Short mmCIF file of C-alpha atoms and ligand atoms in Angstrom, two decimals:
data_model
loop_
_atom_site.label_atom_id
_atom_site.label_comp_id
_atom_site.label_asym_id
_atom_site.label_seq_id
_atom_site.Cartn_x
_atom_site.Cartn_y
_atom_site.Cartn_z
CA MET A 227 10.89 -28.56 -14.11
CA PRO A 228 7.93 -29.03 -11.72
CA VAL A 229 8.25 -27.66 -8.20
CA SER A 230 8.52 -30.49 -5.66
CA ALA A 231 5.48 -30.81 -3.41
CA ALA A 232 7.43 -30.55 -0.17
CA ASN A 233 4.28 -29.84 1.73
CA PRO A 234 1.90 -32.40 3.15
CA ALA A 235 -0.83 -31.94 0.58
CA THR A 236 -4.06 -33.76 1.05
CA ALA A 237 -6.31 -34.62 -1.83
CA SER A 238 -9.22 -32.65 -0.45
CA ASN A 239 -7.35 -29.39 0.07
CA PRO A 240 -7.44 -27.11 -2.94
CA ARG A 241 -3.95 -26.16 -4.02
CA VAL A 242 -3.34 -22.46 -3.67
CA VAL A 243 -0.54 -20.39 -5.14
CA ILE A 244 0.08 -16.98 -3.58
CA ILE A 245 2.07 -14.34 -5.40
CA GLY A 246 4.16 -12.26 -3.00
CA ALA A 247 5.29 -12.65 0.62
CA GLY A 248 4.40 -9.15 1.81
CA ALA A 249 2.00 -8.46 4.68
CA SER A 250 -1.02 -9.76 2.69
CA GLY A 251 0.65 -12.85 1.21
CA LEU A 252 1.98 -13.92 4.61
CA ALA A 253 -1.45 -13.46 6.21
CA MET A 254 -3.01 -15.57 3.45
CA GLY A 255 -0.48 -18.35 4.11
CA ILE A 256 -1.05 -18.21 7.85
CA ASN A 257 -4.82 -18.41 7.37
CA LEU A 258 -4.44 -21.45 5.14
CA LEU A 259 -2.27 -23.20 7.72
CA LYS A 260 -4.73 -22.31 10.47
CA ALA A 261 -7.49 -23.86 8.36
CA GLY A 262 -5.46 -27.05 7.97
CA ASN A 263 -4.55 -26.50 4.34
CA ALA A 264 -0.82 -26.98 3.83
CA ASN A 265 -1.27 -27.44 0.11
CA PHE A 266 -0.01 -24.05 -0.95
CA ARG A 267 3.07 -22.23 -2.11
CA ILE A 268 4.05 -18.57 -1.82
CA TYR A 269 6.29 -17.25 -4.60
CA GLU A 270 8.43 -14.30 -3.65
CA LYS A 271 10.74 -12.58 -6.11
CA ALA A 272 13.10 -11.29 -3.40
CA GLU A 273 15.26 -13.12 -0.90
CA ARG A 274 13.13 -12.10 2.12
CA CYS A 275 9.51 -11.49 3.01
CA GLY A 276 8.15 -8.04 3.90
CA GLY A 277 7.11 -6.45 0.59
CA THR A 278 6.82 -2.68 0.97
CA TRP A 279 8.77 -2.73 4.22
CA ARG A 280 11.61 -4.75 2.77
CA GLU A 281 11.90 -2.50 -0.27
CA ASN A 282 11.39 0.95 1.24
CA THR A 283 14.42 1.65 3.41
CA TYR A 284 14.75 5.39 2.82
CA PRO A 285 15.79 7.54 5.83
CA ASN A 286 12.98 7.99 8.38
CA VAL A 287 10.69 5.45 6.68
CA ALA A 288 7.76 4.80 8.97
CA CYS A 289 4.13 3.81 8.89
CA ASP A 290 1.72 6.70 9.02
CA VAL A 291 -1.15 4.83 10.62
CA PHE A 292 -1.00 4.01 14.34
CA SER A 293 1.27 1.03 14.92
CA PRO A 294 -1.10 -0.91 17.24
CA SER A 295 -3.57 -1.12 14.34
CA TYR A 296 -0.82 -2.01 11.87
CA ALA A 297 -0.61 -5.65 12.93
CA TYR A 298 -2.54 -8.81 12.22
CA SER A 299 -5.66 -9.14 14.36
CA PHE A 300 -4.43 -12.57 15.46
CA GLU A 301 -0.95 -11.31 16.33
CA PRO A 302 -0.99 -7.96 18.14
CA ASN A 303 2.52 -6.68 18.57
CA PRO A 304 3.47 -5.48 22.04
CA GLU A 305 6.97 -4.64 20.80
CA TRP A 306 6.14 -1.53 18.73
CA GLY A 307 8.58 1.16 19.78
CA TRP A 308 6.65 4.12 18.39
CA ARG A 309 3.11 5.28 17.75
CA PHE A 310 4.11 5.39 14.07
CA ALA A 311 6.16 2.24 13.66
CA ARG A 312 9.51 2.55 11.90
CA GLY A 313 9.98 0.63 8.69
CA GLU A 314 12.58 -1.72 10.16
CA GLU A 315 10.38 -2.70 13.12
CA ILE A 316 7.51 -3.55 10.76
CA GLN A 317 9.93 -5.64 8.73
CA ARG A 318 11.06 -7.41 11.93
CA TYR A 319 7.42 -8.01 12.92
CA LEU A 320 6.59 -9.59 9.55
CA GLU A 321 9.71 -11.78 9.65
CA ARG A 322 8.80 -12.85 13.20
CA CYS A 323 5.30 -13.82 12.03
CA GLU A 324 6.79 -15.77 9.12
CA ARG A 325 8.92 -17.79 11.60
CA LYS A 326 6.32 -18.11 14.35
CA TYR A 327 3.66 -19.52 12.02
CA GLY A 328 6.11 -21.83 10.27
CA LEU A 329 5.69 -20.32 6.82
CA GLN A 330 9.27 -20.67 5.58
CA PRO A 331 8.90 -24.18 4.09
CA TYR A 332 6.02 -22.90 1.97
CA ILE A 333 7.82 -19.92 0.47
CA GLU A 334 9.88 -20.06 -2.71
CA TYR A 335 12.28 -17.14 -2.35
CA ASN A 336 14.13 -15.52 -5.23
CA CYS A 337 11.49 -16.95 -7.48
CA GLU A 338 9.52 -14.61 -9.68
CA ILE A 339 6.40 -15.80 -11.44
CA ASP A 340 6.47 -15.06 -15.15
CA SER A 341 2.98 -16.15 -16.15
CA ALA A 342 -0.16 -17.86 -14.91
CA ARG A 343 -2.73 -19.27 -17.31
CA TRP A 344 -6.18 -20.65 -16.51
CA ASP A 345 -6.53 -23.88 -18.52
CA GLY A 346 -10.24 -24.35 -17.82
CA GLN A 347 -9.55 -26.48 -14.72
CA GLN A 348 -6.57 -25.00 -12.92
CA TRP A 349 -3.98 -22.25 -12.98
CA GLN A 350 -0.78 -23.26 -14.77
CA ILE A 351 2.06 -21.25 -13.30
CA ARG A 352 5.49 -20.70 -14.79
CA THR A 353 8.35 -18.98 -13.01
CA LYS A 354 11.04 -16.84 -14.64
CA ASP A 355 13.60 -19.58 -14.01
CA GLY A 356 11.49 -22.14 -15.83
CA ARG A 357 9.77 -23.93 -12.94
CA GLU A 358 6.16 -24.95 -13.19
CA ASP A 359 3.38 -25.26 -10.69
CA ARG A 360 -0.39 -25.58 -10.82
CA ALA A 361 -3.11 -24.35 -8.54
CA ASP A 362 -6.83 -24.55 -8.02
CA ALA A 363 -6.77 -20.97 -6.82
CA LEU A 364 -4.36 -18.12 -7.48
CA VAL A 365 -4.05 -15.33 -4.92
CA CYS A 366 -2.36 -12.15 -6.10
CA ALA A 367 -0.77 -10.36 -3.13
CA VAL A 368 1.73 -8.13 -4.92
CA GLY A 369 0.66 -4.87 -3.26
CA ALA A 370 -0.86 -1.74 -4.71
CA LEU A 371 2.29 0.41 -4.85
CA HIS A 372 5.22 -1.64 -5.88
CA HIS A 373 6.58 -0.41 -9.23
CA PRO A 374 8.48 2.87 -8.79
CA ARG A 375 7.32 5.62 -11.10
CA PHE A 376 10.01 7.86 -12.53
CA PRO A 377 9.09 11.31 -13.82
CA GLU A 378 8.84 11.90 -17.53
CA ILE A 379 11.12 14.92 -17.57
CA PRO A 380 13.34 15.77 -20.55
CA GLY A 381 16.93 14.80 -19.86
CA PHE A 382 15.94 11.99 -17.49
CA GLY A 383 19.05 9.88 -16.92
CA SER A 384 21.48 12.66 -17.79
CA PHE A 385 22.25 13.77 -14.22
CA ALA A 386 25.97 13.21 -13.59
CA GLY A 387 25.74 12.30 -9.90
CA PRO A 388 23.96 9.48 -8.06
CA ALA A 389 20.21 9.42 -8.77
CA PHE A 390 17.70 6.95 -7.37
CA HIS A 391 14.04 6.44 -6.44
CA THR A 392 13.04 6.50 -2.76
CA ALA A 393 11.93 2.85 -3.02
CA GLN A 394 15.44 1.95 -4.21
CA TRP A 395 17.41 4.10 -1.78
CA ASP A 396 21.11 3.81 -2.46
CA HIS A 397 22.67 3.51 1.00
CA SER A 398 26.16 3.51 -0.49
CA VAL A 399 25.73 7.21 -1.28
CA ASP A 400 26.96 9.39 1.56
CA ILE A 401 24.68 12.43 1.61
CA ARG A 402 26.59 14.24 4.35
CA ASN A 403 27.14 17.85 3.30
CA GLN A 404 25.85 17.09 -0.18
CA ARG A 405 23.43 19.22 -2.23
CA VAL A 406 20.43 16.89 -2.40
CA GLY A 407 17.53 17.46 -4.78
CA ILE A 408 14.22 15.70 -4.17
CA ILE A 409 11.46 15.67 -6.79
CA GLY A 410 7.99 15.15 -5.31
CA THR A 411 6.26 16.13 -2.08
CA GLY A 412 3.99 13.17 -1.21
CA SER A 413 3.90 11.08 1.99
CA THR A 414 7.33 9.65 1.19
CA ALA A 415 9.13 12.96 0.66
CA ALA A 416 7.51 14.28 3.86
CA GLN A 417 9.36 11.52 5.72
CA VAL A 418 12.62 11.72 3.76
CA VAL A 419 13.16 15.47 4.23
CA PRO A 420 13.14 15.39 8.07
CA GLY A 421 15.17 12.19 7.84
CA ILE A 422 18.09 13.82 6.04
CA VAL A 423 17.80 17.52 6.81
CA ASP A 424 20.46 17.49 9.52
CA LYS A 425 22.89 15.47 7.42
CA ALA A 426 22.60 16.91 3.95
CA GLY A 427 24.36 20.15 3.10
CA THR A 428 21.30 21.56 1.37
CA ILE A 429 17.97 20.17 0.22
CA ALA A 430 16.17 21.47 -2.85
CA LEU A 431 12.61 20.12 -2.72
CA PHE A 432 10.91 20.34 -6.11
CA GLN A 433 7.20 20.70 -5.46
CA ARG A 434 4.67 20.50 -8.29
CA THR A 435 1.60 20.52 -6.05
CA ALA A 436 1.53 21.37 -2.35
CA GLN A 437 0.02 18.76 -0.01
CA TRP A 438 -2.10 19.06 3.11
CA VAL A 439 -0.12 17.93 6.13
CA LEU A 440 -1.55 16.62 9.37
CA PRO A 441 1.11 16.84 12.07
CA PHE A 442 -0.17 14.01 14.24
CA PRO A 443 2.27 13.76 17.18
CA ASP A 444 4.49 10.70 17.27
CA LYS A 445 5.34 9.07 20.57
CA LYS A 446 7.99 6.62 21.79
CA TYR A 447 6.48 3.77 23.79
CA SER A 448 8.27 3.22 27.09
CA GLU A 449 9.71 -0.15 28.11
CA ALA A 450 7.18 -0.25 30.97
CA PHE A 451 4.33 0.25 28.51
CA LYS A 452 5.66 -2.52 26.26
CA ALA A 453 6.05 -4.83 29.24
CA ARG A 454 2.42 -4.20 30.25
CA ARG A 455 1.25 -4.98 26.74
CA ARG A 456 3.39 -8.13 26.73
CA LYS A 457 1.98 -9.26 30.09
CA TYR A 458 -1.65 -8.40 29.46
CA LYS A 459 -2.44 -9.61 25.95
CA TRP A 460 -5.93 -8.13 26.20
CA LEU A 461 -4.35 -4.68 26.52
CA ALA A 462 -2.55 -5.08 23.17
CA ARG A 463 -5.80 -6.33 21.59
CA LEU A 464 -7.76 -3.43 23.05
CA HIS A 465 -5.17 -0.97 21.79
CA HIS A 466 -5.33 -2.61 18.33
CA TRP A 467 -9.12 -2.33 18.27
CA PHE A 468 -9.23 1.21 19.63
CA ASP A 469 -6.75 2.59 17.11
CA LEU A 470 -8.56 0.90 14.23
CA GLN A 471 -11.81 2.52 15.33
CA LEU A 472 -10.19 5.91 15.72
CA PHE A 473 -8.66 5.85 12.25
CA GLN A 474 -11.82 4.49 10.68
CA LYS A 475 -14.15 6.94 12.34
CA VAL A 476 -12.04 10.02 11.74
CA PHE A 477 -10.25 9.48 8.41
CA THR A 478 -12.67 7.20 6.60
CA GLY A 479 -15.49 9.51 7.66
CA ALA A 480 -13.59 12.59 6.51
CA VAL A 481 -12.77 11.27 3.03
CA ARG A 482 -16.35 10.10 2.56
CA GLY A 483 -17.55 13.63 3.11
CA LYS A 484 -18.82 13.27 6.70
CA LYS A 485 -19.08 16.89 7.76
CA LEU A 486 -17.85 16.70 11.35
CA GLN A 487 -14.82 14.55 10.59
CA LEU A 488 -13.90 16.60 7.52
CA TRP A 489 -14.24 19.78 9.55
CA MET A 490 -11.95 18.35 12.24
CA VAL A 491 -9.31 17.27 9.71
CA THR A 492 -9.58 20.56 7.80
CA ARG A 493 -9.20 22.57 10.98
CA GLU A 494 -6.07 20.65 11.99
CA VAL A 495 -4.33 20.83 8.61
CA LYS A 496 -5.08 24.55 8.28
CA LYS A 497 -3.81 25.17 11.80
CA SER A 498 -0.63 23.34 10.96
CA LEU A 499 -0.19 25.30 7.71
CA ALA A 500 -0.73 28.53 9.63
CA SER A 501 2.21 27.59 11.87
CA ILE A 502 4.67 28.22 9.02
CA ARG A 503 6.34 31.47 9.94
CA ASP A 504 7.44 32.84 6.56
CA PRO A 505 4.36 34.13 4.63
CA GLU A 506 5.99 33.40 1.26
CA LEU A 507 6.73 29.81 2.25
CA LYS A 508 3.22 29.47 3.70
CA GLN A 509 1.82 30.60 0.38
CA LYS A 510 3.95 28.05 -1.47
CA MET A 511 2.81 25.25 0.83
CA THR A 512 -0.91 26.05 0.42
CA PRO A 513 -2.58 23.28 -1.60
CA PRO A 514 -4.98 24.31 -4.38
CA TYR A 515 -7.53 21.57 -3.54
CA PRO A 516 -9.58 20.51 -0.49
CA PRO A 517 -7.93 18.56 2.35
CA ALA A 518 -7.76 14.74 1.94
CA CYS A 519 -8.42 14.80 -1.83
CA LYS A 520 -4.92 13.42 -2.24
CA ARG A 521 -3.91 11.06 0.53
CA LEU A 522 -3.29 13.14 3.65
CA VAL A 523 0.35 13.49 4.53
CA ILE A 524 0.75 12.60 8.19
CA ALA A 525 4.02 14.01 9.46
CA GLN A 526 4.74 16.13 12.50
CA ASP A 527 8.32 16.91 11.49
CA PHE A 528 7.85 17.98 7.85
CA TYR A 529 6.96 21.66 8.33
CA PRO A 530 9.68 22.16 10.98
CA ALA A 531 12.20 20.54 8.59
CA ILE A 532 11.35 22.68 5.56
CA GLN A 533 11.78 25.81 7.68
CA LYS A 534 15.43 25.03 8.32
CA ASP A 535 17.95 27.29 6.63
CA ASN A 536 19.37 24.57 4.39
CA VAL A 537 16.02 23.70 2.73
CA GLU A 538 14.53 25.42 -0.30
CA ILE A 539 11.09 24.64 -1.66
CA ILE A 540 11.14 25.11 -5.40
CA GLY A 541 7.68 25.52 -6.85
CA ASP A 542 8.80 26.70 -10.30
CA ASP A 543 8.20 24.32 -13.17
CA ILE A 544 10.99 21.94 -14.06
CA ASP A 545 12.30 22.29 -17.60
CA SER A 546 14.75 19.40 -17.70
CA ILE A 547 17.25 17.28 -15.88
CA VAL A 548 20.80 18.25 -16.82
CA PRO A 549 24.19 16.79 -15.80
CA GLU A 550 24.63 19.52 -13.13
CA GLY A 551 21.15 19.20 -11.60
CA ILE A 552 17.70 20.51 -12.47
CA LYS A 553 17.02 23.24 -14.97
CA LEU A 554 13.86 25.25 -14.30
CA LYS A 555 11.59 26.80 -16.92
CA ASN A 556 12.67 30.25 -15.67
CA GLY A 557 16.22 29.44 -16.79
CA ARG A 558 17.75 28.83 -13.34
CA VAL A 559 19.88 25.70 -12.96
CA VAL A 560 19.74 24.20 -9.46
CA GLU A 561 23.07 22.47 -9.02
CA LEU A 562 22.99 19.18 -7.14
CA ASP A 563 25.26 16.36 -5.98
CA VAL A 564 22.50 13.77 -5.44
CA LEU A 565 19.07 13.49 -7.04
CA VAL A 566 16.20 11.62 -5.38
CA TYR A 567 12.97 10.71 -7.16
CA SER A 568 10.12 10.73 -4.64
CA THR A 569 7.64 10.49 -7.46
CA GLY A 570 5.47 7.61 -6.29
CA PHE A 571 4.46 4.38 -7.96
CA TRP A 572 2.45 2.88 -10.82
CA PRO A 573 -0.63 1.85 -8.87
CA TYR A 574 -1.84 -1.74 -9.24
CA LYS A 575 0.72 -2.55 -11.90
CA ILE A 576 1.30 -6.28 -12.22
CA SER A 577 4.31 -7.43 -14.20
CA ILE A 578 3.14 -11.06 -14.37
CA ASP A 579 1.23 -12.17 -17.44
CA ILE A 580 -1.99 -13.53 -15.94
CA ILE A 581 -4.21 -15.07 -18.60
CA GLY A 582 -7.82 -15.96 -17.87
CA ASN A 583 -10.63 -17.37 -19.98
CA GLN A 584 -10.45 -16.98 -23.73
CA GLY A 585 -6.89 -15.64 -23.62
CA LEU A 586 -7.88 -12.50 -21.71
CA HIS A 587 -4.86 -10.83 -20.11
CA LEU A 588 -5.28 -9.32 -16.65
CA ASN A 589 -3.61 -6.10 -17.71
CA GLU A 590 -6.41 -5.59 -20.26
CA ARG A 591 -8.86 -5.58 -17.35
CA PHE A 592 -6.66 -3.27 -15.27
CA GLU A 593 -5.55 -0.82 -17.93
CA GLY A 594 -7.06 2.68 -17.92
CA SER A 595 -10.02 2.05 -15.69
CA PRO A 596 -9.75 -1.28 -13.84
CA LEU A 597 -12.65 -3.69 -13.59
CA THR A 598 -12.77 -5.85 -10.51
CA TYR A 599 -15.46 -7.73 -8.64
CA ARG A 600 -15.96 -6.56 -5.02
CA THR A 601 -12.20 -5.74 -4.91
CA ILE A 602 -11.22 -9.42 -4.72
CA GLY A 603 -11.99 -10.92 -8.13
CA VAL A 604 -11.86 -10.16 -11.83
CA PRO A 605 -14.44 -11.30 -14.43
CA GLY A 606 -12.96 -13.83 -16.82
CA PHE A 607 -10.46 -15.02 -14.22
CA PRO A 608 -11.90 -18.02 -12.37
CA ASN A 609 -10.56 -18.77 -8.89
CA PHE A 610 -8.35 -15.72 -9.08
CA PHE A 611 -8.27 -13.47 -6.04
CA THR A 612 -6.57 -10.15 -5.47
CA LEU A 613 -5.61 -8.84 -2.05
CA PHE A 614 -5.46 -5.08 -1.89
CA GLY A 615 -6.21 -4.77 -5.58
CA PRO A 616 -8.04 -1.89 -7.31
CA TYR A 617 -11.02 -0.39 -5.41
CA SER A 618 -9.85 -1.75 -2.06
CA PRO A 619 -10.57 0.57 0.85
CA ILE A 620 -7.65 2.94 1.23
CA GLY A 621 -7.12 6.40 2.61
CA ASN A 622 -5.10 6.60 5.80
CA ASN A 623 -6.27 3.32 7.29
CA SER A 624 -4.54 0.03 8.03
CA ILE A 625 -4.12 -2.02 4.87
CA ILE A 626 -3.55 -5.06 7.06
CA GLU A 627 -7.13 -4.85 8.25
CA ASN A 628 -8.39 -4.61 4.65
CA SER A 629 -6.33 -7.60 3.61
CA GLU A 630 -7.63 -9.69 6.47
CA LEU A 631 -11.22 -8.95 5.45
CA GLN A 632 -10.43 -9.94 1.88
CA ILE A 633 -8.60 -13.07 3.04
CA GLY A 634 -11.71 -14.07 5.01
CA TYR A 635 -13.69 -13.92 1.77
CA VAL A 636 -11.09 -15.93 -0.15
CA MET A 637 -11.05 -18.57 2.60
CA ARG A 638 -14.81 -18.96 2.32
CA CYS A 639 -14.51 -19.41 -1.45
CA LEU A 640 -11.83 -22.05 -0.87
CA GLU A 641 -14.15 -23.84 1.58
CA LEU A 642 -16.76 -24.02 -1.19
CA ILE A 643 -14.18 -25.53 -3.52
CA GLN A 644 -12.94 -27.93 -0.89
CA SER A 645 -16.46 -29.08 -0.04
CA GLY A 646 -16.98 -30.01 -3.69
CA ARG A 647 -19.95 -27.65 -4.01
CA VAL A 648 -18.10 -25.70 -6.69
CA ARG A 649 -14.99 -26.27 -8.78
CA SER A 650 -14.53 -22.74 -9.99
CA LEU A 651 -15.92 -19.27 -9.36
CA ASP A 652 -15.74 -16.65 -12.09
CA PRO A 653 -17.31 -13.26 -11.28
CA LYS A 654 -20.02 -12.35 -13.79
CA LEU A 655 -19.04 -9.51 -16.08
CA GLU A 656 -22.38 -7.71 -15.83
CA VAL A 657 -22.31 -7.87 -12.03
CA ALA A 658 -18.78 -6.40 -11.91
CA GLN A 659 -19.85 -3.64 -14.30
CA ARG A 660 -22.94 -2.85 -12.24
CA LEU A 661 -20.95 -2.74 -9.01
CA LYS A 662 -18.36 -0.52 -10.65
CA GLU A 663 -21.06 1.93 -11.71
CA GLU A 664 -22.50 1.87 -8.17
CA MET A 665 -19.05 2.72 -6.83
CA ARG A 666 -18.68 5.52 -9.37
CA GLN A 667 -21.98 6.98 -8.17
CA GLY A 668 -20.90 6.43 -4.56
CA MET A 669 -17.78 8.55 -5.16
CA GLN A 670 -19.89 11.65 -5.50
CA GLY A 671 -19.54 13.67 -2.34
CA THR A 672 -16.27 12.01 -1.34
CA VAL A 673 -13.20 14.21 -1.18
CA TRP A 674 -11.36 12.03 -3.74
CA ALA A 675 -13.68 13.40 -6.40
CA SER A 676 -13.26 17.01 -5.29
CA GLY A 677 -10.70 17.95 -7.95
CA CYS A 678 -7.04 16.98 -7.59
CA GLN A 679 -4.55 14.72 -9.31
CA SER A 680 -3.54 11.62 -7.38
CA TRP A 681 -2.74 7.95 -7.78
CA TYR A 682 -6.27 7.25 -6.51
CA LEU A 683 -7.66 8.20 -9.93
CA ASP A 684 -8.05 6.06 -13.03
CA ALA A 685 -7.58 7.20 -16.62
CA ASN A 686 -11.10 8.71 -16.62
CA GLY A 687 -10.41 10.66 -13.44
CA ASP A 688 -12.62 8.35 -11.36
CA PRO A 689 -11.26 7.21 -7.98
CA ILE A 690 -10.18 3.54 -7.84
CA VAL A 691 -11.10 3.47 -4.19
CA TYR A 692 -13.90 1.83 -2.22
CA PRO A 693 -16.35 4.66 -1.47
CA PHE A 694 -18.79 3.12 1.03
CA GLY A 695 -16.76 2.82 4.22
CA LEU A 696 -15.33 -0.10 6.13
CA GLU A 697 -18.58 -1.21 7.73
CA GLN A 698 -20.16 -1.91 4.38
CA PHE A 699 -16.94 -3.43 3.11
CA THR A 700 -16.86 -5.77 6.11
CA HIS A 701 -20.44 -6.74 5.31
CA GLU A 702 -19.58 -7.36 1.63
CA MET A 703 -16.67 -9.56 2.58
CA ARG A 704 -18.76 -11.69 4.93
CA GLU A 705 -20.14 -14.28 2.51
CA PRO A 706 -19.58 -15.06 -1.17
CA GLN A 707 -22.75 -14.50 -3.17
CA LEU A 708 -22.82 -17.44 -5.52
CA ASP A 709 -25.41 -15.91 -7.85
CA GLU A 710 -22.82 -13.26 -8.74
CA PHE A 711 -20.46 -15.89 -10.17
CA ILE A 712 -20.40 -18.21 -13.12
CA VAL A 713 -20.09 -21.40 -11.12
CA ALA A 714 -18.60 -24.55 -12.53
P1 NAP B 1161 2.84 10.19 -4.33
O1 NAP B 1161 1.95 10.46 -3.20
O2 NAP B 1161 2.27 9.61 -5.57
O3 NAP B 1161 3.62 11.54 -4.63
C1 NAP B 1161 4.40 11.68 -5.77
C2 NAP B 1161 4.96 13.08 -5.79
O4 NAP B 1161 5.77 13.21 -6.94
C3 NAP B 1161 3.87 14.15 -5.90
O5 NAP B 1161 4.27 15.25 -5.15
C4 NAP B 1161 3.87 14.46 -7.39
O6 NAP B 1161 3.39 15.72 -7.72
C5 NAP B 1161 5.34 14.36 -7.68
N1 NAP B 1161 5.64 14.13 -9.09
C6 NAP B 1161 5.34 13.04 -9.82
N2 NAP B 1161 5.78 13.21 -11.09
C7 NAP B 1161 6.35 14.43 -11.14
C8 NAP B 1161 6.97 15.18 -12.17
N3 NAP B 1161 7.08 14.70 -13.41
N4 NAP B 1161 7.45 16.41 -11.87
C9 NAP B 1161 7.33 16.89 -10.62
N5 NAP B 1161 6.76 16.25 -9.60
C10 NAP B 1161 6.27 15.02 -9.86
O7 NAP B 1161 4.05 9.18 -3.92
P2 NAP B 1161 4.62 8.84 -2.47
O8 NAP B 1161 4.94 10.06 -1.70
O9 NAP B 1161 5.70 7.85 -2.67
O10 NAP B 1161 3.40 8.16 -1.76
C11 NAP B 1161 2.66 7.16 -2.44
C12 NAP B 1161 1.78 6.46 -1.47
O11 NAP B 1161 2.60 5.59 -0.68
C13 NAP B 1161 1.05 7.30 -0.46
O12 NAP B 1161 -0.13 7.87 -0.95
C14 NAP B 1161 0.77 6.29 0.59
O13 NAP B 1161 -0.36 5.53 0.27
C15 NAP B 1161 2.00 5.42 0.54
N6 NAP B 1161 2.94 5.78 1.61
C16 NAP B 1161 2.63 5.36 2.83
C17 NAP B 1161 3.45 5.64 3.85
C18 NAP B 1161 3.09 5.12 5.19
O14 NAP B 1161 3.65 5.54 6.11
N7 NAP B 1161 2.17 4.19 5.36
C19 NAP B 1161 4.60 6.39 3.67
C20 NAP B 1161 4.91 6.82 2.40
C21 NAP B 1161 4.08 6.50 1.37
P3 NAP B 1161 1.82 15.99 -7.95
O15 NAP B 1161 1.20 15.99 -6.59
O16 NAP B 1161 1.76 17.31 -8.63
O17 NAP B 1161 1.32 14.88 -8.81
#
């Protein structure tokens, strides 16, 4: 059953299919409309847009980069209520953008793509409910962290009470006065714990590895401040720009091993750790690796929350999950009423079967140690573009900014297709391999390679992160280099 072309397609506009209506997918659609190309379709498996911010509704969910920089460059948001925007206000912002830019007619909701196959000319797309579409270019905007990862612990599934992942928070479960167990102490758990500490009876936080925590102060924006930003658009733009610079200069510099920035971050996280009053707890919360090796946890309320009387940090190894709770290797059984998995995600996992040249499946390229071309393409997959795919710049900066840079690159590739200069662009394998090796070399000296376990690492222990900083990335995204592609 072919999808009806309800959009005003013109012959000269390449048809584009976008997978996912999260922050990146929406921005891609808006950019196409701005460029006069209405010949596209966004497929979204859920009933609403928003991606991460639609799915993650756990208590106290918020963005941990400054809100003014967590907005599209073309749509600064004067309405942010907090320095670290709450999940629901980001969701509202994205839904507002979807309406304002007239994207709704271009989005197929509740429609999950099952497979996409390059037939030598175009992408042939099939949805799970049997619909078909075709596209000159396929843009994958499914997000980096989207498939919840459950721990491989013996007895998984045997807990007698409610148990769920933070990305699938079960709001029907009343945690008031309950004994809540949380496995994992990443950025998510650091938000959940303060979010429920005054409601839950007790919290048992199972910590395998302590994290460095930067208690950057949050701030509520006053109505007068919002009104000023609404009235003077330049003020919102300036704020957007300033916060981007601040995050880039401090955090990107720190993770890339810039001495001053790393010293500043290290000093702050150590100062915050030193503020824990109980020496035994302080010892437990001391990470065994250098600051920022794992993604920095930015939370001002985490350390105060774990020092409340009803919270216990359990650093002993877990033996198994049992119907009553969690059994530790030392024999103790921690009895629980509710169990929460805050155990992160399968990074860059794509559940769609994407098949490129010669029957190559995308997952073969992504498995173990992913191979991409300049973060936006994959050799063997012509006219296939990933937004925020493996090796994209990450590390406590705004992913919206990264996506916009990548979208700029994709738009320039589409212009080449539209102009008739090229029909398809397939990144050369040897170029992608060379660039990957350059990135591997570039990782040396960054904190990601300083010896810790994190979702930043591939199966070889190499970071799947862009190591050269945003300035170079911006430069790379400026213009497609045709000699790096097999051009048809
Ligand atoms: P995460 O950083 O991957 O943390 C997972 C936690 O689960 C770690 O503490 C890990 O321990 C623990 N864990 C995993 N398997 C375990 C097992 N079998 N037994 C015991 N512990 C286990 O996941 P996350 O906290 O959900 O954060 C993921 C990413 O989401 C972040 O890095 C960030 O990029 C993003 N995030 C962003 C925001 C935001 O505000 N923008 C908020 C939340 C999350 P180990 O450390 O020992 O592996």
